[in-house]
Amino acid sequence: MLQNVAVAVVDGVHPFELGVLCEVFGLDRSDEGLPVYDFAVVSAEGADVATHAGFSLRVAEDLDRLEEADLVAVPAGDDFSDREFPRPLLAALNRAVDRGATVLSVCSGVFVLGAAGLLDGRRCAAHWRHAATLARRYPEAVVEPDVLYVDDAGVTTSAGTAAGIDACLHLVRREQGSAVANGIARRMVVPPHREGGQAQFVDRPLPRAKSDPVSGVLAWMERHLDREVTVEELAARAHMSPRTFARRFQQETGTTPYRWLLGQRVLLARELLEGTDETIDAVAGRAGFGNAATLRHHFGRWTGTTPQSYRRAFRGEGRRS
C-alpha cells in the first residue's frame, strides 16, 4: 500500500522538484474522496538545508523517518552528478528497497540512487543532459536516455520536472488505481497519464489548436479506441501521407500512433477493471483488444500483471472473468 511517503533532501536541493513531491503527496484532498498520505520531508544533513535558489529550509525530521515509509523520494539538486552523498542516507535507501518499499528519484536525484548502488543491473531514466554522465559514473546501470520514467524492481527514476509528476502519478495509479491518480491529476491540472516510454523531447508537446489535423485525429482516436485502425487510415483522416502523418504524430506526442493507441487502450482497460463488473471479454472488447487473450498479452506487458489479478488488487475480491 502507498500510505507513508518521505522525501529525503540534502544541501542544494531544487525547490521545484521538491515541490512536485509535496504537491502530489503532501496535500490533503480528502474533501474529494482522495487519500491523505502520511507525508514528511527528511533531512540527511541537519535541520537547516540550503536550496540552490538562495534560501534555506528548516526540516524537522531526520533519517529515522525513512524506516517506516512506503515510498522514499529523492528530488533533484545542485551538482548531484559529481558530489558525494551522506552514507547514512545511502544505507537508508538500500534498507527501504530491501524491505519492499519503493524508492523514487526526480531528475538528478537519480545520482543519489546510483551512489547507493540501487541502479546496478536496473533500467533507469535520466534527464537527457545527465544521461551520458550517469552511464559513465555508474556503468552497471542500464540508462535509458530518451524516456520519461522507468519503474524497475522497486526503484522508479524519472527525467525532468514534468516527468517527475508523471512518475508520481504512475506510482499512485500502480498502487491505488486510476480513479485516485486521475483525481490528483485533475486537482493539479496536469495530464493524468503519460506512458513512461514516451520520448522526453517532443517538438510540440501539446497540439496547437483543435483545427490542427493531428490534434483532430488524436481526439478521434480517443473516442474510438474500440476500432481497428491503420496508420494509412489515420493519415487519410488528417489529409496527409502516411510518412508525413507518422512524423507529425511523433512530433506531437513523442511516440508512434500504434504505441499511443495501445497505451490508451491499456489505460481504459485498467479503468474498466477498477470501476465495473464487466467480464474480461467485455473489457477487452470495449478497450479495443478484441478478445481476452489479446488483452491479457498487452496488459501483462504494460503492467506486469494479469487483468484478473489487477481487478482483485483494486476491487478487494475476485470478480467474474
GROMACS .gro file of N, CA and C in nm, residues 87-231:
model
  435
   87ARG      N    1   2.659   0.891   0.374
   87ARG     CA    2   2.650   0.745   0.376
   87ARG      C    3   2.526   0.695   0.451
   88PRO      N    4   2.484   0.759   0.559
   88PRO     CA    5   2.362   0.711   0.625
   88PRO      C    6   2.239   0.718   0.534
   89LEU      N    7   2.233   0.820   0.447
   89LEU     CA    8   2.123   0.828   0.351
   89LEU      C    9   2.127   0.713   0.253
   90LEU      N   10   2.245   0.683   0.199
   90LEU     CA   11   2.259   0.575   0.102
   90LEU      C   12   2.221   0.441   0.165
   91ALA      N   13   2.261   0.421   0.289
   91ALA     CA   14   2.226   0.296   0.358
   91ALA      C   15   2.075   0.287   0.381
   92ALA      N   16   2.013   0.400   0.415
   92ALA     CA   17   1.868   0.400   0.439
   92ALA      C   18   1.792   0.369   0.311
   93LEU      N   19   1.840   0.419   0.197
   93LEU     CA   20   1.774   0.389   0.070
   93LEU      C   21   1.782   0.239   0.039
   94ASN      N   22   1.895   0.178   0.066
   94ASN     CA   23   1.909   0.034   0.045
   94ASN      C   24   1.816  -0.045   0.137
   95ARG      N   25   1.806  -0.003   0.260
   95ARG     CA   26   1.716  -0.073   0.353
   95ARG      C   27   1.571  -0.061   0.307
   96ALA      N   28   1.536   0.055   0.253
   96ALA     CA   29   1.399   0.075   0.206
   96ALA      C   30   1.365  -0.025   0.095
   97VAL      N   31   1.455  -0.039  -0.002
   97VAL     CA   32   1.430  -0.133  -0.110
   97VAL      C   33   1.429  -0.276  -0.058
   98ASP      N   34   1.519  -0.309   0.033
   98ASP     CA   35   1.527  -0.444   0.087
   98ASP      C   36   1.399  -0.486   0.158
   99ARG      N   37   1.332  -0.391   0.223
   99ARG     CA   38   1.210  -0.427   0.295
   99ARG      C   39   1.084  -0.412   0.211
  100GLY      N   40   1.101  -0.381   0.080
  100GLY     CA   41   0.986  -0.379  -0.011
  100GLY      C   42   0.927  -0.243  -0.037
  101ALA      N   43   0.986  -0.136   0.015
  101ALA     CA   44   0.938  -0.002  -0.016
  101ALA      C   45   0.983   0.037  -0.157
  102THR      N   46   0.921   0.140  -0.211
  102THR     CA   47   0.961   0.195  -0.341
  102THR      C   48   1.050   0.315  -0.318
  103VAL      N   49   1.156   0.325  -0.397
  103VAL     CA   50   1.242   0.444  -0.396
  103VAL      C   51   1.226   0.515  -0.529
  104LEU      N   52   1.205   0.647  -0.524
  104LEU     CA   53   1.179   0.728  -0.643
  104LEU      C   54   1.278   0.843  -0.650
  105SER      N   55   1.332   0.869  -0.769
  105SER     CA   56   1.414   0.988  -0.789
  105SER      C   57   1.349   1.078  -0.893
  106VAL      N   58   1.368   1.208  -0.875
  106VAL     CA   59   1.322   1.308  -0.972
  106VAL      C   60   1.444   1.376  -1.031
  107CYS      N   61   1.458   1.369  -1.162
  107CYS     CA   62   1.567   1.432  -1.236
  107CYS      C   63   1.701   1.389  -1.178
  108SER      N   64   1.788   1.483  -1.141
  108SER     CA   65   1.923   1.447  -1.099
  108SER      C   66   1.929   1.376  -0.965
  109GLY      N   67   1.817   1.360  -0.897
  109GLY     CA   68   1.813   1.275  -0.779
  109GLY      C   69   1.855   1.133  -0.809
  110VAL      N   70   1.854   1.096  -0.937
  110VAL     CA   71   1.896   0.961  -0.976
  110VAL      C   72   2.042   0.935  -0.938
  111PHE      N   73   2.125   1.039  -0.929
  111PHE     CA   74   2.265   1.019  -0.890
  111PHE      C   75   2.277   0.973  -0.745
  112VAL      N   76   2.183   1.011  -0.661
  112VAL     CA   77   2.183   0.962  -0.523
  112VAL      C   78   2.155   0.812  -0.523
  113LEU      N   79   2.060   0.769  -0.605
  113LEU     CA   80   2.030   0.627  -0.615
  113LEU      C   81   2.148   0.550  -0.673
  114GLY      N   82   2.218   0.611  -0.768
  114GLY     CA   83   2.337   0.547  -0.823
  114GLY      C   84   2.445   0.531  -0.718
  115ALA      N   85   2.466   0.634  -0.635
  115ALA     CA   86   2.567   0.626  -0.529
  115ALA      C   87   2.532   0.519  -0.427
  116ALA      N   88   2.402   0.492  -0.412
  116ALA     CA   89   2.359   0.388  -0.319
  116ALA      C   90   2.370   0.248  -0.379
  117GLY      N   91   2.406   0.240  -0.507
  117GLY     CA   92   2.415   0.110  -0.573
  117GLY      C   93   2.283   0.055  -0.621
  118LEU      N   94   2.178   0.136  -0.615
  118LEU     CA   95   2.045   0.087  -0.650
  118LEU      C   96   2.020   0.081  -0.800
  119LEU      N   97   2.108   0.139  -0.880
  119LEU     CA   98   2.090   0.135  -1.025
  119LEU      C   99   2.160   0.014  -1.089
  120ASP      N  100   2.246  -0.053  -1.016
  120ASP     CA  101   2.322  -0.163  -1.072
  120ASP      C  102   2.229  -0.274  -1.121
  121GLY      N  103   2.237  -0.302  -1.251
  121GLY     CA  104   2.154  -0.406  -1.309
  121GLY      C  105   2.011  -0.365  -1.334
  122ARG      N  106   1.976  -0.241  -1.304
  122ARG     CA  107   1.839  -0.194  -1.324
  122ARG      C  108   1.832  -0.097  -1.442
  123ARG      N  109   1.719  -0.096  -1.509
  123ARG     CA  110   1.689   0.009  -1.607
  123ARG      C  111   1.657   0.136  -1.531
  124CYS      N  112   1.700   0.250  -1.586
  124CYS     CA  113   1.672   0.376  -1.519
  124CYS      C  114   1.661   0.488  -1.621
  125ALA      N  115   1.588   0.592  -1.582
  125ALA     CA  116   1.571   0.711  -1.666
  125ALA      C  117   1.658   0.823  -1.611
  126ALA      N  118   1.694   0.914  -1.699
  126ALA     CA  119   1.770   1.033  -1.658
  126ALA      C  120   1.736   1.146  -1.754
  127HIS      N  121   1.743   1.267  -1.704
  127HIS     CA  122   1.730   1.383  -1.793
  127HIS      C  123   1.832   1.372  -1.904
  128TRP      N  124   1.794   1.411  -2.025
  128TRP     CA  125   1.885   1.394  -2.139
  128TRP      C  126   2.019   1.462  -2.118
  129ARG      N  127   2.023   1.568  -2.036
  129ARG     CA  128   2.151   1.636  -2.012
  129ARG      C  129   2.243   1.554  -1.922
  130HIS      N  130   2.185   1.464  -1.842
  130HIS     CA  131   2.264   1.389  -1.744
  130HIS      C  132   2.288   1.244  -1.785
  131ALA      N  133   2.224   1.197  -1.891
  131ALA     CA  134   2.225   1.053  -1.921
  131ALA      C  135   2.366   0.999  -1.943
  132ALA      N  136   2.445   1.069  -2.024
  132ALA     CA  137   2.580   1.020  -2.054
  132ALA      C  138   2.667   1.018  -1.928
  133THR      N  139   2.656   1.121  -1.846
  133THR     CA  140   2.734   1.126  -1.723
  133THR      C  141   2.693   1.014  -1.628
  134LEU      N  142   2.563   0.991  -1.617
  134LEU     CA  143   2.514   0.884  -1.531
  134LEU      C  144   2.568   0.748  -1.577
  135ALA      N  145   2.565   0.725  -1.708
  135ALA     CA  146   2.613   0.597  -1.762
  135ALA      C  147   2.762   0.578  -1.737
  136ARG      N  148   2.840   0.686  -1.746
  136ARG     CA  149   2.984   0.677  -1.721
  136ARG      C  150   3.012   0.652  -1.574
  137ARG      N  151   2.940   0.721  -1.488
  137ARG     CA  152   2.969   0.711  -1.345
  137ARG      C  153   2.921   0.578  -1.288
  138TYR      N  154   2.810   0.525  -1.342
  138TYR     CA  155   2.755   0.400  -1.290
  138TYR      C  156   2.737   0.303  -1.407
  139PRO      N  157   2.846   0.242  -1.451
  139PRO     CA  158   2.842   0.159  -1.572
  139PRO      C  159   2.754   0.035  -1.559
  140GLU      N  160   2.720  -0.006  -1.438
  140GLU     CA  161   2.633  -0.122  -1.421
  140GLU      C  162   2.486  -0.085  -1.437
  141ALA      N  163   2.456   0.045  -1.445
  141ALA     CA  164   2.318   0.089  -1.466
  141ALA      C  165   2.281   0.077  -1.613
  142VAL      N  166   2.155   0.045  -1.639
  142VAL     CA  167   2.104   0.038  -1.777
  142VAL      C  168   2.027   0.167  -1.802
  143VAL      N  169   2.100   0.268  -1.850
  143VAL     CA  170   2.043   0.403  -1.865
  143VAL      C  171   1.963   0.411  -1.994
  144GLU      N  172   1.839   0.454  -1.983
  144GLU     CA  173   1.753   0.476  -2.099
  144GLU      C  174   1.737   0.628  -2.115
  145PRO      N  175   1.811   0.689  -2.206
  145PRO     CA  176   1.825   0.835  -2.208
  145PRO      C  177   1.707   0.910  -2.266
  146ASP      N  178   1.612   0.842  -2.331
  146ASP     CA  179   1.508   0.915  -2.402
  146ASP      C  180   1.371   0.906  -2.337
  147VAL      N  181   1.356   0.829  -2.230
  147VAL     CA  182   1.223   0.803  -2.176
  147VAL      C  183   1.190   0.899  -2.062
  148LEU      N  184   1.062   0.902  -2.026
  148LEU     CA  185   1.017   0.992  -1.920
  148LEU      C  186   1.044   0.935  -1.781
  149TYR      N  187   1.015   0.807  -1.762
  149TYR     CA  188   1.041   0.744  -1.634
  149TYR      C  189   1.049   0.594  -1.654
  150VAL      N  190   1.113   0.527  -1.556
  150VAL     CA  191   1.127   0.382  -1.558
  150VAL      C  192   1.095   0.330  -1.418
  151ASP      N  193   1.018   0.222  -1.413
  151ASP     CA  194   0.983   0.155  -1.288
  151ASP      C  195   1.043   0.015  -1.295
  152ASP      N  196   1.147  -0.009  -1.216
  152ASP     CA  197   1.217  -0.137  -1.226
  152ASP      C  198   1.251  -0.192  -1.087
  153ALA      N  199   1.180  -0.296  -1.047
  153ALA     CA  200   1.213  -0.372  -0.927
  153ALA      C  201   1.225  -0.285  -0.802
  154GLY      N  202   1.125  -0.203  -0.777
  154GLY     CA  203   1.122  -0.122  -0.656
  154GLY      C  204   1.192   0.011  -0.666
  155VAL      N  205   1.255   0.040  -0.780
  155VAL     CA  206   1.325   0.166  -0.800
  155VAL      C  207   1.265   0.237  -0.921
  156THR      N  208   1.210   0.355  -0.898
  156THR     CA  209   1.150   0.434  -1.006
  156THR      C  210   1.232   0.559  -1.025
  157THR      N  211   1.272   0.584  -1.149
  157THR     CA  212   1.354   0.701  -1.182
  157THR      C  213   1.283   0.781  -1.289
  158SER      N  214   1.299   0.913  -1.284
  158SER     CA  215   1.231   0.999  -1.381
  158SER      C  216   1.328   1.102  -1.436
  159ALA      N  217   1.291   1.157  -1.550
  159ALA     CA  218   1.375   1.256  -1.616
  159ALA      C  219   1.349   1.393  -1.555
  160GLY      N  220   1.312   1.493  -1.634
  160GLY     CA  221   1.299   1.629  -1.583
  160GLY      C  222   1.177   1.649  -1.494
  161THR      N  223   1.150   1.774  -1.461
  161THR     CA  224   1.048   1.808  -1.364
  161THR      C  225   0.911   1.750  -1.398
  162ALA      N  226   0.863   1.775  -1.521
  162ALA     CA  227   0.731   1.725  -1.559
  162ALA      C  228   0.727   1.574  -1.556
  163ALA      N  229   0.839   1.510  -1.594
  163ALA     CA  230   0.844   1.364  -1.588
  163ALA      C  231   0.837   1.314  -1.445
  164GLY      N  232   0.882   1.394  -1.350
  164GLY     CA  233   0.867   1.359  -1.210
  164GLY      C  234   0.721   1.352  -1.170
  165ILE      N  235   0.640   1.444  -1.220
  165ILE     CA  236   0.495   1.439  -1.196
  165ILE      C  237   0.439   1.311  -1.256
  166ASP      N  238   0.480   1.280  -1.379
  166ASP     CA  239   0.432   1.158  -1.445
  166ASP      C  240   0.466   1.034  -1.362
  167ALA      N  241   0.590   1.028  -1.311
  167ALA     CA  242   0.632   0.912  -1.233
  167ALA      C  243   0.553   0.902  -1.103
  168CYS      N  244   0.528   1.014  -1.037
  168CYS     CA  245   0.448   1.012  -0.914
  168CYS      C  246   0.308   0.960  -0.941
  169LEU      N  247   0.245   1.010  -1.047
  169LEU     CA  248   0.109   0.965  -1.079
  169LEU      C  249   0.109   0.819  -1.122
  170HIS      N  250   0.216   0.775  -1.188
  170HIS     CA  251   0.228   0.634  -1.223
  170HIS      C  252   0.228   0.547  -1.097
  171LEU      N  253   0.304   0.588  -0.994
  171LEU     CA  254   0.309   0.510  -0.871
  171LEU      C  255   0.174   0.510  -0.799
  172VAL      N  256   0.106   0.624  -0.800
  172VAL     CA  257  -0.028   0.630  -0.741
  172VAL      C  258  -0.121   0.535  -0.816
  173ARG      N  259  -0.116   0.539  -0.948
  173ARG     CA  260  -0.201   0.451  -1.028
  173ARG      C  261  -0.167   0.305  -1.004
  174ARG      N  262  -0.038   0.274  -0.995
  174ARG     CA  263   0.004   0.137  -0.973
  174ARG      C  264  -0.047   0.083  -0.841
  175GLU      N  265  -0.045   0.166  -0.736
  175GLU     CA  266  -0.078   0.119  -0.602
  175GLU      C  267  -0.224   0.143  -0.565
  176GLN      N  268  -0.286   0.247  -0.622
  176GLN     CA  269  -0.419   0.286  -0.575
  176GLN      C  270  -0.522   0.301  -0.686
  177GLY      N  271  -0.480   0.280  -0.810
  177GLY     CA  272  -0.576   0.278  -0.919
  177GLY      C  273  -0.591   0.408  -0.994
  178SER      N  274  -0.658   0.398  -1.109
  178SER     CA  275  -0.671   0.512  -1.199
  178SER      C  276  -0.758   0.623  -1.141
  179ALA      N  277  -0.862   0.586  -1.066
  179ALA     CA  278  -0.951   0.689  -1.012
  179ALA      C  279  -0.876   0.785  -0.921
  180VAL      N  280  -0.790   0.731  -0.836
  180VAL     CA  281  -0.712   0.817  -0.744
  180VAL      C  282  -0.611   0.901  -0.823
  181ALA      N  283  -0.538   0.837  -0.915
  181ALA     CA  284  -0.439   0.911  -0.994
  181ALA      C  285  -0.505   1.020  -1.076
  182ASN      N  286  -0.619   0.988  -1.137
  182ASN     CA  287  -0.688   1.088  -1.218
  182ASN      C  288  -0.741   1.202  -1.132
  183GLY      N  289  -0.786   1.170  -1.011
  183GLY     CA  290  -0.835   1.275  -0.922
  183GLY      C  291  -0.725   1.371  -0.880
  184ILE      N  292  -0.608   1.318  -0.848
  184ILE     CA  293  -0.494   1.405  -0.813
  184ILE      C  294  -0.452   1.488  -0.933
  185ALA      N  295  -0.445   1.426  -1.051
  185ALA     CA  296  -0.406   1.499  -1.172
  185ALA      C  297  -0.505   1.611  -1.203
  186ARG      N  298  -0.634   1.584  -1.183
  186ARG     CA  299  -0.735   1.687  -1.209
  186ARG      C  300  -0.716   1.806  -1.117
  187ARG      N  301  -0.686   1.781  -0.989
  187ARG     CA  302  -0.661   1.891  -0.896
  187ARG      C  303  -0.536   1.969  -0.934
  188MET      N  304  -0.436   1.899  -0.989
  188MET     CA  305  -0.311   1.964  -1.028
  188MET      C  306  -0.319   2.026  -1.167
  189VAL      N  307  -0.426   1.996  -1.240
  189VAL     CA  308  -0.445   2.042  -1.378
  189VAL      C  309  -0.328   1.998  -1.466
  190VAL      N  310  -0.300   1.868  -1.462
  190VAL     CA  311  -0.197   1.808  -1.546
  190VAL      C  312  -0.256   1.685  -1.613
  191PRO      N  313  -0.194   1.638  -1.723
  191PRO     CA  314  -0.245   1.516  -1.787
  191PRO      C  315  -0.240   1.400  -1.689
  192PRO      N  316  -0.346   1.318  -1.683
  192PRO     CA  317  -0.349   1.210  -1.585
  192PRO      C  318  -0.255   1.095  -1.616
  193HIS      N  319  -0.212   1.083  -1.743
  193HIS     CA  320  -0.126   0.968  -1.774
  193HIS      C  321  -0.040   0.998  -1.896
  194ARG      N  322   0.090   0.984  -1.877
  194ARG     CA  323   0.184   0.979  -1.991
  194ARG      C  324   0.268   0.854  -1.972
  195GLU      N  325   0.273   0.774  -2.074
  195GLU     CA  326   0.347   0.650  -2.068
  195GLU      C  327   0.494   0.676  -2.042
  196GLY      N  328   0.555   0.592  -1.957
  196GLY     CA  329   0.695   0.613  -1.921
  196GLY      C  330   0.789   0.606  -2.039
  197GLY      N  331   0.758   0.521  -2.139
  197GLY     CA  332   0.846   0.506  -2.253
  197GLY      C  333   0.835   0.615  -2.356
  198GLN      N  334   0.749   0.712  -2.332
  198GLN     CA  335   0.737   0.824  -2.426
  198GLN      C  336   0.866   0.905  -2.427
  199ALA      N  337   0.898   0.963  -2.543
  199ALA     CA  338   1.022   1.038  -2.557
  199ALA      C  339   1.021   1.162  -2.469
  200GLN      N  340   1.139   1.199  -2.414
  200GLN     CA  341   1.149   1.320  -2.333
  200GLN      C  342   1.123   1.446  -2.414
  201PHE      N  343   1.177   1.448  -2.535
  201PHE     CA  344   1.171   1.572  -2.614
  201PHE      C  345   1.075   1.556  -2.729
  202VAL      N  346   0.974   1.640  -2.734
  202VAL     CA  347   0.885   1.645  -2.849
  202VAL      C  348   0.884   1.788  -2.901
  203ASP      N  349   0.869   1.801  -3.033
  203ASP     CA  350   0.876   1.935  -3.092
  203ASP      C  351   0.764   2.024  -3.041
  204ARG      N  352   0.644   1.965  -3.030
  204ARG     CA  353   0.531   2.040  -2.976
  204ARG      C  354   0.457   1.947  -2.882
  205PRO      N  355   0.477   1.961  -2.750
  205PRO     CA  356   0.423   1.863  -2.658
  205PRO      C  357   0.270   1.860  -2.651
  206LEU      N  358   0.204   1.964  -2.695
  206LEU     CA  359   0.058   1.964  -2.700
  206LEU      C  360   0.014   2.018  -2.835
  207PRO      N  361  -0.094   1.964  -2.893
  207PRO     CA  362  -0.144   2.019  -3.019
  207PRO      C  363  -0.174   2.167  -3.005
  208ARG      N  364  -0.150   2.242  -3.111
  208ARG     CA  365  -0.164   2.387  -3.102
  208ARG      C  366  -0.309   2.431  -3.097
  209ALA      N  367  -0.395   2.364  -3.171
  209ALA     CA  368  -0.534   2.406  -3.175
  209ALA      C  369  -0.619   2.290  -3.223
  210LYS      N  370  -0.750   2.300  -3.199
  210LYS     CA  371  -0.839   2.194  -3.243
  210LYS      C  372  -0.840   2.180  -3.395
  211SER      N  373  -0.807   2.287  -3.463
  211SER     CA  374  -0.805   2.282  -3.610
  211SER      C  375  -0.681   2.210  -3.663
  212ASP      N  376  -0.582   2.188  -3.578
  212ASP     CA  377  -0.463   2.116  -3.621
  212ASP      C  378  -0.504   1.974  -3.662
  213PRO      N  379  -0.460   1.926  -3.780
  213PRO     CA  380  -0.505   1.794  -3.826
  213PRO      C  381  -0.467   1.679  -3.735
  214VAL      N  382  -0.347   1.681  -3.678
  214VAL     CA  383  -0.308   1.573  -3.589
  214VAL      C  384  -0.390   1.579  -3.459
  215SER      N  385  -0.416   1.702  -3.410
  215SER     CA  386  -0.499   1.716  -3.291
  215SER      C  387  -0.636   1.656  -3.314
  216GLY      N  388  -0.692   1.680  -3.431
  216GLY     CA  389  -0.823   1.625  -3.462
  216GLY      C  390  -0.822   1.473  -3.466
  217VAL      N  391  -0.716   1.415  -3.520
  217VAL     CA  392  -0.705   1.269  -3.525
  217VAL      C  393  -0.688   1.212  -3.385
  218LEU      N  394  -0.608   1.277  -3.300
  218LEU     CA  395  -0.593   1.231  -3.162
  218LEU      C  396  -0.728   1.227  -3.091
  219ALA      N  397  -0.806   1.332  -3.107
  219ALA     CA  398  -0.938   1.335  -3.043
  219ALA      C  399  -1.027   1.224  -3.097
  220TRP      N  400  -1.019   1.201  -3.228
  220TRP     CA  401  -1.100   1.094  -3.287
  220TRP      C  402  -1.055   0.957  -3.234
  221MET      N  403  -0.925   0.935  -3.223
  221MET     CA  404  -0.873   0.808  -3.171
  221MET      C  405  -0.921   0.784  -3.028
  222GLU      N  406  -0.922   0.889  -2.946
  222GLU     CA  407  -0.965   0.873  -2.808
  222GLU      C  408  -1.112   0.831  -2.801
  223ARG      N  409  -1.193   0.876  -2.897
  223ARG     CA  410  -1.335   0.842  -2.897
  223ARG      C  411  -1.363   0.706  -2.958
  224HIS      N  412  -1.265   0.649  -3.027
  224HIS     CA  413  -1.288   0.523  -3.100
  224HIS      C  414  -1.177   0.421  -3.068
  225LEU      N  415  -1.148   0.403  -2.941
  225LEU     CA  416  -1.044   0.309  -2.902
  225LEU      C  417  -1.081   0.165  -2.937
  226ASP      N  418  -1.210   0.138  -2.955
  226ASP     CA  419  -1.252   0.001  -2.984
  226ASP      C  420  -1.243  -0.033  -3.132
  227ARG      N  421  -1.201   0.060  -3.215
  227ARG     CA  422  -1.195   0.036  -3.359
  227ARG      C  423  -1.054  -0.002  -3.402
  228GLU      N  424  -1.045  -0.096  -3.495
  228GLU     CA  425  -0.917  -0.130  -3.555
  228GLU      C  426  -0.885  -0.027  -3.663
  229VAL      N  427  -0.768   0.037  -3.653
  229VAL     CA  428  -0.730   0.139  -3.750
  229VAL      C  429  -0.586   0.116  -3.791
  230THR      N  430  -0.551   0.167  -3.907
  230THR     CA  431  -0.413   0.161  -3.956
  230THR      C  432  -0.359   0.302  -3.967
  231VAL      N  433  -0.227   0.312  -3.976
  231VAL     CA  434  -0.164   0.442  -3.994
  231VAL      C  435  -0.215   0.506  -4.123
   0.00000   0.00000   0.00000
